[in-house]
Amino acid sequence: IRRPPRSTQGVSSAASDVYKRQMYINKMETRVQNFIGFSVCLIMMGYALYAEYVLLLAPCPLCVLQRIAVSTAGLFFLIAFIHNSQSISKIIYTSLIGFSSLAGSSIAAWHIYLQNLPIDKVPSCGPGFDYLIGNFPLGEALLIIFSGSGECATVDWSFLNLSMPAWVLIGCLGIFIFNFMIYKSSAN
C-alpha cells in the first residue's frame, strides 16, 4: 500500500506559526523586562526622594550624581520599553543603560571609599552640588565633587549595616546585570 506524500506546506506553516509566536513572546518578554528595569530605577529614586524629604537627609554632591546615573538608566529603560526596538537600537539602549549603571556603581564605590577613610584623611566640607555646578565649569566642578567633601564621608543612614551608597552600588550592579541578561535573552 502506498501512502500519499505528506504535505510539507502544512508542517512549514505550523513551524512558521510557532516561530512567529515565539518571537512575539520574546519581544513581549523584552518589553516587560525593560519595564521592570524602569520600575527598579523608579523605586530607587522614590526612596532617595523619601530619604531627602521625609527622613530629612540632605544629599551630598556624590549622592546627587548617583541619582543622575540611576535616573538616566531608568530613562533609557523607559525609552527601550516604549520603542520596543530590534537590532541596532537594542544594542544602543543596552550600551547606554550599561554605561549609566556602571557610572552609578563607580560613583557609589568612590563614595563608599570616602566614607571609610580614617578621620584624619577625610576632606573638609565643601560647597553644595548646586553651587559647584552653577559657579564652576563642568570639568572643574566634577573634579571638586570627586575629590570629596566632609559631608560625603558621613554615614547618616544604614540598613543591615550598609550605608546608602553601598545599597546604590548593589542596585546599580544589579541593574547592569539585569540589563545584560535582557540583551542576551532577546538575542536568542
Short mmCIF file of N, CA and C in Angstrom, two decimals:
data_model
loop_
_atom_site.label_atom_id
_atom_site.label_comp_id
_atom_site.label_asym_id
_atom_site.label_seq_id
_atom_site.Cartn_x
_atom_site.Cartn_y
_atom_site.Cartn_z
N ILE A 1 0.86 -1.17 0.00
CA ILE A 1 0.00 0.00 0.00
C ILE A 1 0.89 1.22 0.00
N ARG A 2 0.59 2.07 -0.88
CA ARG A 2 1.33 3.32 -0.97
C ARG A 2 0.61 4.41 -0.24
N ARG A 3 1.36 5.14 0.56
CA ARG A 3 0.78 6.29 1.26
C ARG A 3 0.98 7.54 0.41
N PRO A 4 -0.01 8.41 0.49
CA PRO A 4 0.18 9.67 -0.24
C PRO A 4 1.27 10.51 0.44
N PRO A 5 2.03 11.26 -0.33
CA PRO A 5 3.09 12.08 0.27
C PRO A 5 2.51 13.11 1.23
N ARG A 6 3.24 13.31 2.31
CA ARG A 6 2.79 14.31 3.30
C ARG A 6 2.92 15.70 2.72
N SER A 7 2.01 16.49 3.13
CA SER A 7 2.06 17.88 2.69
C SER A 7 3.06 18.62 3.58
N THR A 8 4.09 19.10 2.98
CA THR A 8 5.10 19.84 3.75
C THR A 8 4.66 21.27 3.96
N GLN A 9 3.69 21.68 3.19
CA GLN A 9 3.23 23.05 3.35
C GLN A 9 2.58 23.24 4.71
N GLY A 10 1.80 22.30 5.19
CA GLY A 10 1.16 22.40 6.49
C GLY A 10 2.17 22.39 7.62
N VAL A 11 3.23 21.57 7.48
CA VAL A 11 4.25 21.48 8.51
C VAL A 11 5.04 22.78 8.57
N SER A 12 5.43 23.31 7.42
CA SER A 12 6.24 24.52 7.43
C SER A 12 5.44 25.72 7.91
N SER A 13 4.15 25.76 7.58
CA SER A 13 3.36 26.89 8.07
C SER A 13 3.14 26.77 9.58
N ALA A 14 3.01 25.53 10.09
CA ALA A 14 2.86 25.34 11.53
C ALA A 14 4.16 25.74 12.24
N ALA A 15 5.30 25.35 11.68
CA ALA A 15 6.59 25.73 12.27
C ALA A 15 6.77 27.24 12.20
N SER A 16 6.34 27.81 11.11
CA SER A 16 6.43 29.27 10.97
C SER A 16 5.55 29.97 12.00
N ASP A 17 4.36 29.42 12.24
CA ASP A 17 3.46 30.00 13.24
C ASP A 17 4.07 29.90 14.64
N VAL A 18 4.68 28.75 14.94
CA VAL A 18 5.33 28.57 16.24
C VAL A 18 6.48 29.57 16.38
N TYR A 19 7.26 29.73 15.31
CA TYR A 19 8.39 30.67 15.34
C TYR A 19 7.88 32.10 15.55
N LYS A 20 6.82 32.48 14.84
CA LYS A 20 6.27 33.83 14.99
C LYS A 20 5.75 34.04 16.40
N ARG A 21 5.08 33.02 16.95
CA ARG A 21 4.57 33.12 18.31
C ARG A 21 5.71 33.27 19.31
N GLN A 22 6.77 32.48 19.11
CA GLN A 22 7.94 32.55 19.99
C GLN A 22 8.60 33.93 19.90
N MET A 23 8.71 34.48 18.70
CA MET A 23 9.30 35.82 18.53
C MET A 23 8.44 36.86 19.23
N TYR A 24 7.11 36.72 19.13
CA TYR A 24 6.22 37.66 19.80
C TYR A 24 6.39 37.57 21.31
N ILE A 25 6.51 36.35 21.84
CA ILE A 25 6.70 36.16 23.28
C ILE A 25 8.03 36.77 23.71
N ASN A 26 9.11 36.50 22.94
CA ASN A 26 10.41 37.09 23.28
C ASN A 26 10.35 38.61 23.25
N LYS A 27 9.66 39.15 22.24
CA LYS A 27 9.55 40.60 22.13
C LYS A 27 8.77 41.15 23.32
N MET A 28 7.69 40.45 23.70
CA MET A 28 6.90 40.89 24.84
C MET A 28 7.70 40.76 26.13
N GLU A 29 8.45 39.66 26.27
CA GLU A 29 9.26 39.49 27.46
C GLU A 29 10.30 40.60 27.57
N THR A 30 10.93 40.95 26.46
CA THR A 30 11.91 42.02 26.47
C THR A 30 11.25 43.32 26.89
N ARG A 31 10.07 43.54 26.39
CA ARG A 31 9.34 44.76 26.74
C ARG A 31 9.01 44.78 28.23
N VAL A 32 8.53 43.68 28.75
CA VAL A 32 8.20 43.58 30.18
C VAL A 32 9.47 43.73 31.02
N GLN A 33 10.56 43.12 30.57
CA GLN A 33 11.82 43.23 31.30
C GLN A 33 12.31 44.67 31.34
N ASN A 34 12.18 45.39 30.23
CA ASN A 34 12.56 46.80 30.23
C ASN A 34 11.69 47.61 31.18
N PHE A 35 10.42 47.26 31.27
CA PHE A 35 9.54 47.95 32.21
C PHE A 35 9.95 47.63 33.65
N ILE A 36 10.35 46.40 33.91
CA ILE A 36 10.81 46.03 35.24
C ILE A 36 12.07 46.83 35.59
N GLY A 37 13.00 46.96 34.64
CA GLY A 37 14.20 47.75 34.87
C GLY A 37 13.86 49.20 35.18
N PHE A 38 12.93 49.76 34.42
CA PHE A 38 12.47 51.13 34.68
C PHE A 38 11.86 51.23 36.07
N SER A 39 11.07 50.23 36.46
CA SER A 39 10.40 50.24 37.77
C SER A 39 11.43 50.18 38.90
N VAL A 40 12.47 49.39 38.74
CA VAL A 40 13.51 49.30 39.77
C VAL A 40 14.18 50.66 39.94
N CYS A 41 14.51 51.31 38.82
CA CYS A 41 15.12 52.65 38.90
C CYS A 41 14.16 53.64 39.55
N LEU A 42 12.89 53.53 39.22
CA LEU A 42 11.88 54.42 39.80
C LEU A 42 11.77 54.21 41.31
N ILE A 43 11.82 52.97 41.75
CA ILE A 43 11.78 52.67 43.18
C ILE A 43 13.02 53.22 43.88
N MET A 44 14.18 53.05 43.25
CA MET A 44 15.41 53.60 43.85
C MET A 44 15.32 55.11 43.99
N MET A 45 14.84 55.78 42.96
CA MET A 45 14.71 57.24 43.02
C MET A 45 13.61 57.65 44.00
N GLY A 46 12.55 56.88 44.05
CA GLY A 46 11.48 57.17 45.00
C GLY A 46 11.99 57.11 46.43
N TYR A 47 12.82 56.11 46.73
CA TYR A 47 13.36 56.03 48.08
C TYR A 47 14.34 57.16 48.36
N ALA A 48 15.12 57.54 47.36
CA ALA A 48 16.06 58.65 47.54
C ALA A 48 15.31 59.94 47.88
N LEU A 49 14.20 60.17 47.18
CA LEU A 49 13.39 61.36 47.47
C LEU A 49 12.71 61.24 48.83
N TYR A 50 12.26 60.04 49.20
CA TYR A 50 11.69 59.82 50.52
C TYR A 50 12.73 60.13 51.60
N ALA A 51 13.95 59.65 51.40
CA ALA A 51 15.02 59.90 52.38
C ALA A 51 15.31 61.40 52.48
N GLU A 52 15.22 62.10 51.36
CA GLU A 52 15.50 63.54 51.39
C GLU A 52 14.38 64.34 52.03
N TYR A 53 13.15 64.09 51.62
CA TYR A 53 12.05 64.95 52.05
C TYR A 53 11.30 64.46 53.29
N VAL A 54 11.34 63.18 53.58
CA VAL A 54 10.64 62.66 54.76
C VAL A 54 11.63 62.41 55.90
N LEU A 55 12.74 61.74 55.58
CA LEU A 55 13.74 61.48 56.61
C LEU A 55 14.68 62.68 56.82
N LEU A 56 14.55 63.67 55.95
CA LEU A 56 15.33 64.92 56.01
C LEU A 56 16.84 64.68 55.94
N LEU A 57 17.24 63.78 55.06
CA LEU A 57 18.65 63.54 54.80
C LEU A 57 19.05 64.31 53.54
N ALA A 58 19.82 65.36 53.71
CA ALA A 58 20.24 66.18 52.57
C ALA A 58 21.27 65.41 51.75
N PRO A 59 21.08 65.32 50.43
CA PRO A 59 22.04 64.59 49.61
C PRO A 59 23.33 65.38 49.40
N CYS A 60 24.45 64.68 49.48
CA CYS A 60 25.74 65.31 49.20
C CYS A 60 25.94 65.33 47.69
N PRO A 61 26.97 66.00 47.18
CA PRO A 61 27.19 66.05 45.73
C PRO A 61 27.33 64.67 45.08
N LEU A 62 27.99 63.73 45.75
CA LEU A 62 28.10 62.39 45.17
C LEU A 62 26.75 61.68 45.13
N CYS A 63 25.92 61.92 46.13
CA CYS A 63 24.56 61.34 46.13
C CYS A 63 23.77 61.85 44.93
N VAL A 64 23.92 63.14 44.64
CA VAL A 64 23.20 63.73 43.51
C VAL A 64 23.67 63.09 42.21
N LEU A 65 24.97 62.87 42.06
CA LEU A 65 25.47 62.22 40.85
C LEU A 65 24.97 60.78 40.73
N GLN A 66 24.86 60.09 41.85
CA GLN A 66 24.31 58.73 41.82
C GLN A 66 22.85 58.76 41.39
N ARG A 67 22.12 59.74 41.86
CA ARG A 67 20.71 59.89 41.45
C ARG A 67 20.62 60.15 39.95
N ILE A 68 21.50 60.97 39.44
CA ILE A 68 21.50 61.26 37.99
C ILE A 68 21.77 59.98 37.20
N ALA A 69 22.72 59.17 37.66
CA ALA A 69 23.05 57.92 36.97
C ALA A 69 21.86 56.96 36.99
N VAL A 70 21.22 56.80 38.14
CA VAL A 70 20.07 55.90 38.25
C VAL A 70 18.90 56.42 37.40
N SER A 71 18.66 57.72 37.44
CA SER A 71 17.58 58.32 36.64
C SER A 71 17.84 58.14 35.15
N THR A 72 19.10 58.29 34.74
CA THR A 72 19.45 58.12 33.33
C THR A 72 19.22 56.68 32.89
N ALA A 73 19.64 55.73 33.70
CA ALA A 73 19.39 54.32 33.37
C ALA A 73 17.89 54.06 33.28
N GLY A 74 17.12 54.60 34.23
CA GLY A 74 15.67 54.43 34.21
C GLY A 74 15.04 55.05 32.97
N LEU A 75 15.53 56.21 32.57
CA LEU A 75 15.01 56.87 31.36
C LEU A 75 15.28 56.00 30.13
N PHE A 76 16.47 55.42 30.02
CA PHE A 76 16.78 54.57 28.87
C PHE A 76 15.97 53.27 28.91
N PHE A 77 15.72 52.72 30.10
CA PHE A 77 14.83 51.56 30.20
C PHE A 77 13.43 51.93 29.70
N LEU A 78 12.95 53.10 30.10
CA LEU A 78 11.61 53.54 29.67
C LEU A 78 11.55 53.73 28.16
N ILE A 79 12.57 54.35 27.59
CA ILE A 79 12.60 54.55 26.14
C ILE A 79 12.65 53.19 25.43
N ALA A 80 13.46 52.26 25.94
CA ALA A 80 13.53 50.92 25.35
C ALA A 80 12.18 50.20 25.47
N PHE A 81 11.48 50.40 26.57
CA PHE A 81 10.16 49.81 26.76
C PHE A 81 9.17 50.37 25.73
N ILE A 82 9.16 51.69 25.58
CA ILE A 82 8.22 52.32 24.65
C ILE A 82 8.56 51.97 23.20
N HIS A 83 9.84 52.06 22.86
CA HIS A 83 10.28 51.83 21.49
C HIS A 83 10.19 50.37 21.10
N ASN A 84 10.44 49.48 22.06
CA ASN A 84 10.42 48.03 21.82
C ASN A 84 11.24 47.69 20.59
N SER A 85 12.47 48.10 20.63
CA SER A 85 13.34 48.08 19.46
C SER A 85 13.87 46.70 19.11
N GLN A 86 14.41 46.63 17.93
CA GLN A 86 15.08 45.44 17.43
C GLN A 86 16.43 45.86 16.88
N SER A 87 17.31 44.93 16.70
CA SER A 87 18.62 45.08 16.08
C SER A 87 19.50 46.15 16.71
N ILE A 88 19.94 47.12 15.92
CA ILE A 88 20.97 48.05 16.35
C ILE A 88 20.52 48.95 17.50
N SER A 89 19.28 49.38 17.49
CA SER A 89 18.83 50.26 18.57
C SER A 89 18.80 49.51 19.90
N LYS A 90 18.58 48.21 19.87
CA LYS A 90 18.62 47.40 21.10
C LYS A 90 20.03 47.41 21.67
N ILE A 91 21.03 47.34 20.81
CA ILE A 91 22.43 47.39 21.24
C ILE A 91 22.74 48.76 21.82
N ILE A 92 22.20 49.80 21.20
CA ILE A 92 22.43 51.16 21.69
C ILE A 92 21.82 51.34 23.08
N TYR A 93 20.56 50.90 23.24
CA TYR A 93 19.91 51.02 24.55
C TYR A 93 20.66 50.23 25.62
N THR A 94 21.06 49.01 25.27
CA THR A 94 21.80 48.18 26.22
C THR A 94 23.09 48.87 26.63
N SER A 95 23.78 49.46 25.67
CA SER A 95 25.04 50.16 25.96
C SER A 95 24.81 51.37 26.84
N LEU A 96 23.78 52.16 26.54
CA LEU A 96 23.51 53.37 27.32
C LEU A 96 23.10 53.03 28.76
N ILE A 97 22.26 52.01 28.90
CA ILE A 97 21.85 51.59 30.24
C ILE A 97 23.05 51.03 30.99
N GLY A 98 23.87 50.25 30.31
CA GLY A 98 25.07 49.69 30.94
C GLY A 98 26.03 50.78 31.38
N PHE A 99 26.23 51.77 30.52
CA PHE A 99 27.13 52.88 30.87
C PHE A 99 26.58 53.65 32.08
N SER A 100 25.29 53.94 32.07
CA SER A 100 24.68 54.69 33.19
C SER A 100 24.79 53.92 34.50
N SER A 101 24.50 52.63 34.45
CA SER A 101 24.55 51.84 35.68
C SER A 101 25.99 51.65 36.17
N LEU A 102 26.93 51.52 35.26
CA LEU A 102 28.33 51.42 35.69
C LEU A 102 28.84 52.75 36.22
N ALA A 103 28.38 53.85 35.66
CA ALA A 103 28.74 55.17 36.19
C ALA A 103 28.20 55.31 37.61
N GLY A 104 26.95 54.93 37.82
CA GLY A 104 26.37 54.97 39.17
C GLY A 104 27.13 54.07 40.13
N SER A 105 27.53 52.89 39.66
CA SER A 105 28.30 51.96 40.51
C SER A 105 29.65 52.56 40.88
N SER A 106 30.30 53.18 39.91
CA SER A 106 31.62 53.77 40.16
C SER A 106 31.53 54.92 41.16
N ILE A 107 30.54 55.77 40.98
CA ILE A 107 30.35 56.89 41.90
C ILE A 107 30.05 56.38 43.31
N ALA A 108 29.19 55.37 43.39
CA ALA A 108 28.85 54.80 44.70
C ALA A 108 30.08 54.16 45.36
N ALA A 109 30.90 53.47 44.56
CA ALA A 109 32.11 52.86 45.11
C ALA A 109 33.06 53.92 45.65
N TRP A 110 33.20 55.03 44.91
CA TRP A 110 34.05 56.13 45.38
C TRP A 110 33.48 56.72 46.67
N HIS A 111 32.18 56.83 46.73
CA HIS A 111 31.50 57.37 47.91
C HIS A 111 31.76 56.46 49.12
N ILE A 112 31.68 55.17 48.91
CA ILE A 112 31.96 54.20 49.99
C ILE A 112 33.41 54.34 50.45
N TYR A 113 34.31 54.51 49.49
CA TYR A 113 35.72 54.70 49.84
C TYR A 113 35.88 55.93 50.74
N LEU A 114 35.25 57.05 50.37
CA LEU A 114 35.34 58.26 51.17
C LEU A 114 34.75 58.05 52.57
N GLN A 115 33.68 57.27 52.65
CA GLN A 115 33.06 57.03 53.95
C GLN A 115 33.93 56.16 54.86
N ASN A 116 34.84 55.43 54.29
CA ASN A 116 35.67 54.53 55.07
C ASN A 116 37.09 55.05 55.29
N LEU A 117 37.33 56.30 54.92
CA LEU A 117 38.63 56.91 55.19
C LEU A 117 38.81 57.14 56.68
N PRO A 118 40.06 57.09 57.16
CA PRO A 118 40.30 57.47 58.56
C PRO A 118 39.92 58.94 58.77
N ILE A 119 39.56 59.28 59.98
CA ILE A 119 39.09 60.64 60.30
C ILE A 119 40.07 61.71 59.83
N ASP A 120 41.37 61.47 60.01
CA ASP A 120 42.35 62.49 59.64
C ASP A 120 42.54 62.64 58.13
N LYS A 121 42.04 61.70 57.34
CA LYS A 121 42.16 61.74 55.88
C LYS A 121 40.91 62.29 55.20
N VAL A 122 39.83 62.49 55.95
CA VAL A 122 38.57 62.96 55.37
C VAL A 122 38.74 64.42 54.91
N PRO A 123 38.37 64.72 53.67
CA PRO A 123 38.48 66.10 53.19
C PRO A 123 37.53 67.02 53.96
N SER A 124 37.84 68.30 53.95
CA SER A 124 36.96 69.26 54.63
C SER A 124 35.68 69.43 53.83
N CYS A 125 34.66 69.94 54.48
CA CYS A 125 33.38 70.15 53.82
C CYS A 125 33.52 71.22 52.74
N GLY A 126 32.84 71.00 51.63
CA GLY A 126 32.90 71.95 50.53
C GLY A 126 31.51 72.47 50.21
N PRO A 127 31.40 73.25 49.14
CA PRO A 127 30.10 73.79 48.76
C PRO A 127 29.19 72.68 48.23
N GLY A 128 27.91 72.96 48.17
CA GLY A 128 26.92 72.01 47.69
C GLY A 128 26.96 71.82 46.18
N PHE A 129 26.23 70.83 45.72
CA PHE A 129 26.19 70.47 44.30
C PHE A 129 25.72 71.64 43.44
N ASP A 130 24.63 72.28 43.83
CA ASP A 130 24.08 73.38 43.03
C ASP A 130 25.08 74.52 42.88
N TYR A 131 25.75 74.86 43.95
CA TYR A 131 26.74 75.94 43.91
C TYR A 131 27.90 75.57 42.97
N LEU A 132 28.39 74.33 43.10
CA LEU A 132 29.50 73.90 42.26
C LEU A 132 29.15 73.93 40.78
N ILE A 133 28.01 73.38 40.44
CA ILE A 133 27.60 73.32 39.03
C ILE A 133 27.29 74.72 38.50
N GLY A 134 26.72 75.57 39.34
CA GLY A 134 26.36 76.92 38.91
C GLY A 134 27.52 77.89 38.80
N ASN A 135 28.61 77.66 39.54
CA ASN A 135 29.69 78.64 39.60
C ASN A 135 31.03 78.16 39.04
N PHE A 136 31.13 76.93 38.63
CA PHE A 136 32.38 76.41 38.08
C PHE A 136 32.11 75.77 36.73
N PRO A 137 33.12 75.75 35.85
CA PRO A 137 32.96 74.96 34.62
C PRO A 137 32.72 73.49 35.00
N LEU A 138 32.00 72.78 34.16
CA LEU A 138 31.59 71.41 34.48
C LEU A 138 32.77 70.52 34.86
N GLY A 139 33.84 70.56 34.10
CA GLY A 139 35.01 69.72 34.39
C GLY A 139 35.60 70.01 35.75
N GLU A 140 35.72 71.30 36.07
CA GLU A 140 36.28 71.68 37.36
C GLU A 140 35.33 71.31 38.50
N ALA A 141 34.03 71.50 38.27
CA ALA A 141 33.04 71.13 39.29
C ALA A 141 33.10 69.64 39.58
N LEU A 142 33.21 68.82 38.54
CA LEU A 142 33.28 67.37 38.74
C LEU A 142 34.56 66.98 39.47
N LEU A 143 35.68 67.66 39.17
CA LEU A 143 36.92 67.37 39.90
C LEU A 143 36.76 67.68 41.38
N ILE A 144 36.12 68.80 41.69
CA ILE A 144 35.90 69.17 43.10
C ILE A 144 34.98 68.15 43.77
N ILE A 145 33.92 67.75 43.06
CA ILE A 145 32.97 66.78 43.63
C ILE A 145 33.67 65.46 43.91
N PHE A 146 34.47 64.97 42.94
CA PHE A 146 35.11 63.66 43.13
C PHE A 146 36.28 63.70 44.09
N SER A 147 36.81 64.88 44.37
CA SER A 147 37.83 64.94 45.42
C SER A 147 37.17 64.73 46.78
N GLY A 148 35.87 64.88 46.81
CA GLY A 148 35.10 64.58 48.02
C GLY A 148 35.03 65.76 48.96
N SER A 149 34.12 65.65 49.88
CA SER A 149 34.00 66.66 50.92
C SER A 149 33.59 65.94 52.20
N GLY A 150 33.66 66.66 53.29
CA GLY A 150 33.34 66.07 54.59
C GLY A 150 31.93 65.52 54.65
N GLU A 151 31.01 66.20 53.99
CA GLU A 151 29.62 65.72 54.03
C GLU A 151 29.46 64.40 53.30
N CYS A 152 30.31 64.13 52.30
CA CYS A 152 30.23 62.85 51.58
C CYS A 152 30.78 61.70 52.42
N ALA A 153 31.60 62.02 53.40
CA ALA A 153 32.23 60.98 54.21
C ALA A 153 31.39 60.56 55.41
N THR A 154 30.33 61.30 55.70
CA THR A 154 29.50 60.93 56.85
C THR A 154 28.46 59.88 56.46
N VAL A 155 28.17 58.99 57.37
CA VAL A 155 27.14 57.97 57.16
C VAL A 155 25.95 58.37 58.02
N ASP A 156 24.91 58.87 57.37
CA ASP A 156 23.71 59.32 58.08
C ASP A 156 22.64 58.24 58.17
N TRP A 157 22.74 57.23 57.33
CA TRP A 157 21.69 56.23 57.22
C TRP A 157 22.34 54.89 56.91
N SER A 158 21.82 53.83 57.48
CA SER A 158 22.29 52.49 57.11
C SER A 158 21.16 51.49 57.30
N PHE A 159 21.23 50.44 56.55
CA PHE A 159 20.28 49.34 56.65
C PHE A 159 21.08 48.05 56.51
N LEU A 160 20.92 47.13 57.45
CA LEU A 160 21.70 45.90 57.51
C LEU A 160 23.20 46.22 57.50
N ASN A 161 23.54 47.26 58.20
CA ASN A 161 24.92 47.71 58.37
C ASN A 161 25.58 48.17 57.06
N LEU A 162 24.79 48.49 56.06
CA LEU A 162 25.31 49.03 54.79
C LEU A 162 24.77 50.44 54.62
N SER A 163 25.65 51.35 54.23
CA SER A 163 25.24 52.74 54.02
C SER A 163 24.45 52.86 52.72
N MET A 164 23.83 54.02 52.52
CA MET A 164 23.04 54.22 51.31
C MET A 164 23.88 54.07 50.04
N PRO A 165 25.13 54.60 49.97
CA PRO A 165 25.92 54.37 48.76
C PRO A 165 26.20 52.88 48.51
N ALA A 166 26.32 52.09 49.57
CA ALA A 166 26.53 50.65 49.38
C ALA A 166 25.29 50.02 48.73
N TRP A 167 24.11 50.45 49.16
CA TRP A 167 22.89 49.95 48.54
C TRP A 167 22.75 50.43 47.10
N VAL A 168 23.19 51.65 46.84
CA VAL A 168 23.16 52.15 45.45
C VAL A 168 24.12 51.33 44.59
N LEU A 169 25.29 51.01 45.14
CA LEU A 169 26.25 50.16 44.41
C LEU A 169 25.62 48.81 44.07
N ILE A 170 24.98 48.19 45.04
CA ILE A 170 24.32 46.90 44.82
C ILE A 170 23.22 47.06 43.76
N GLY A 171 22.42 48.13 43.90
CA GLY A 171 21.33 48.37 42.95
C GLY A 171 21.84 48.60 41.54
N CYS A 172 22.86 49.42 41.39
CA CYS A 172 23.39 49.73 40.06
C CYS A 172 24.05 48.51 39.42
N LEU A 173 24.77 47.71 40.21
CA LEU A 173 25.34 46.48 39.66
C LEU A 173 24.23 45.50 39.27
N GLY A 174 23.17 45.46 40.07
CA GLY A 174 22.02 44.62 39.72
C GLY A 174 21.37 45.08 38.43
N ILE A 175 21.24 46.39 38.25
CA ILE A 175 20.68 46.93 37.01
C ILE A 175 21.56 46.55 35.83
N PHE A 176 22.87 46.67 36.01
CA PHE A 176 23.80 46.32 34.93
C PHE A 176 23.65 44.86 34.53
N ILE A 177 23.62 43.97 35.52
CA ILE A 177 23.49 42.53 35.24
C ILE A 177 22.14 42.23 34.59
N PHE A 178 21.07 42.81 35.13
CA PHE A 178 19.73 42.60 34.58
C PHE A 178 19.67 43.10 33.14
N ASN A 179 20.25 44.25 32.86
CA ASN A 179 20.29 44.81 31.51
C ASN A 179 21.01 43.85 30.55
N PHE A 180 22.13 43.31 30.99
CA PHE A 180 22.89 42.36 30.17
C PHE A 180 22.08 41.10 29.92
N MET A 181 21.35 40.64 30.95
CA MET A 181 20.51 39.45 30.80
C MET A 181 19.37 39.69 29.81
N ILE A 182 18.79 40.89 29.83
CA ILE A 182 17.74 41.23 28.86
C ILE A 182 18.31 41.13 27.44
N TYR A 183 19.48 41.70 27.26
CA TYR A 183 20.10 41.69 25.93
C TYR A 183 20.37 40.26 25.48
N LYS A 184 20.94 39.44 26.37
CA LYS A 184 21.28 38.06 25.99
C LYS A 184 20.01 37.25 25.69
N SER A 185 18.94 37.46 26.49
CA SER A 185 17.72 36.67 26.25
C SER A 185 17.03 37.09 24.96
N SER A 186 17.14 38.36 24.62
CA SER A 186 16.48 38.81 23.39
C SER A 186 17.33 38.53 22.15
N ALA A 187 18.61 38.25 22.34
CA ALA A 187 19.48 37.95 21.21
C ALA A 187 19.27 36.53 20.71
N ASN A 188 18.71 35.69 21.56
CA ASN A 188 18.47 34.28 21.16
C ASN A 188 17.28 34.16 20.26
#
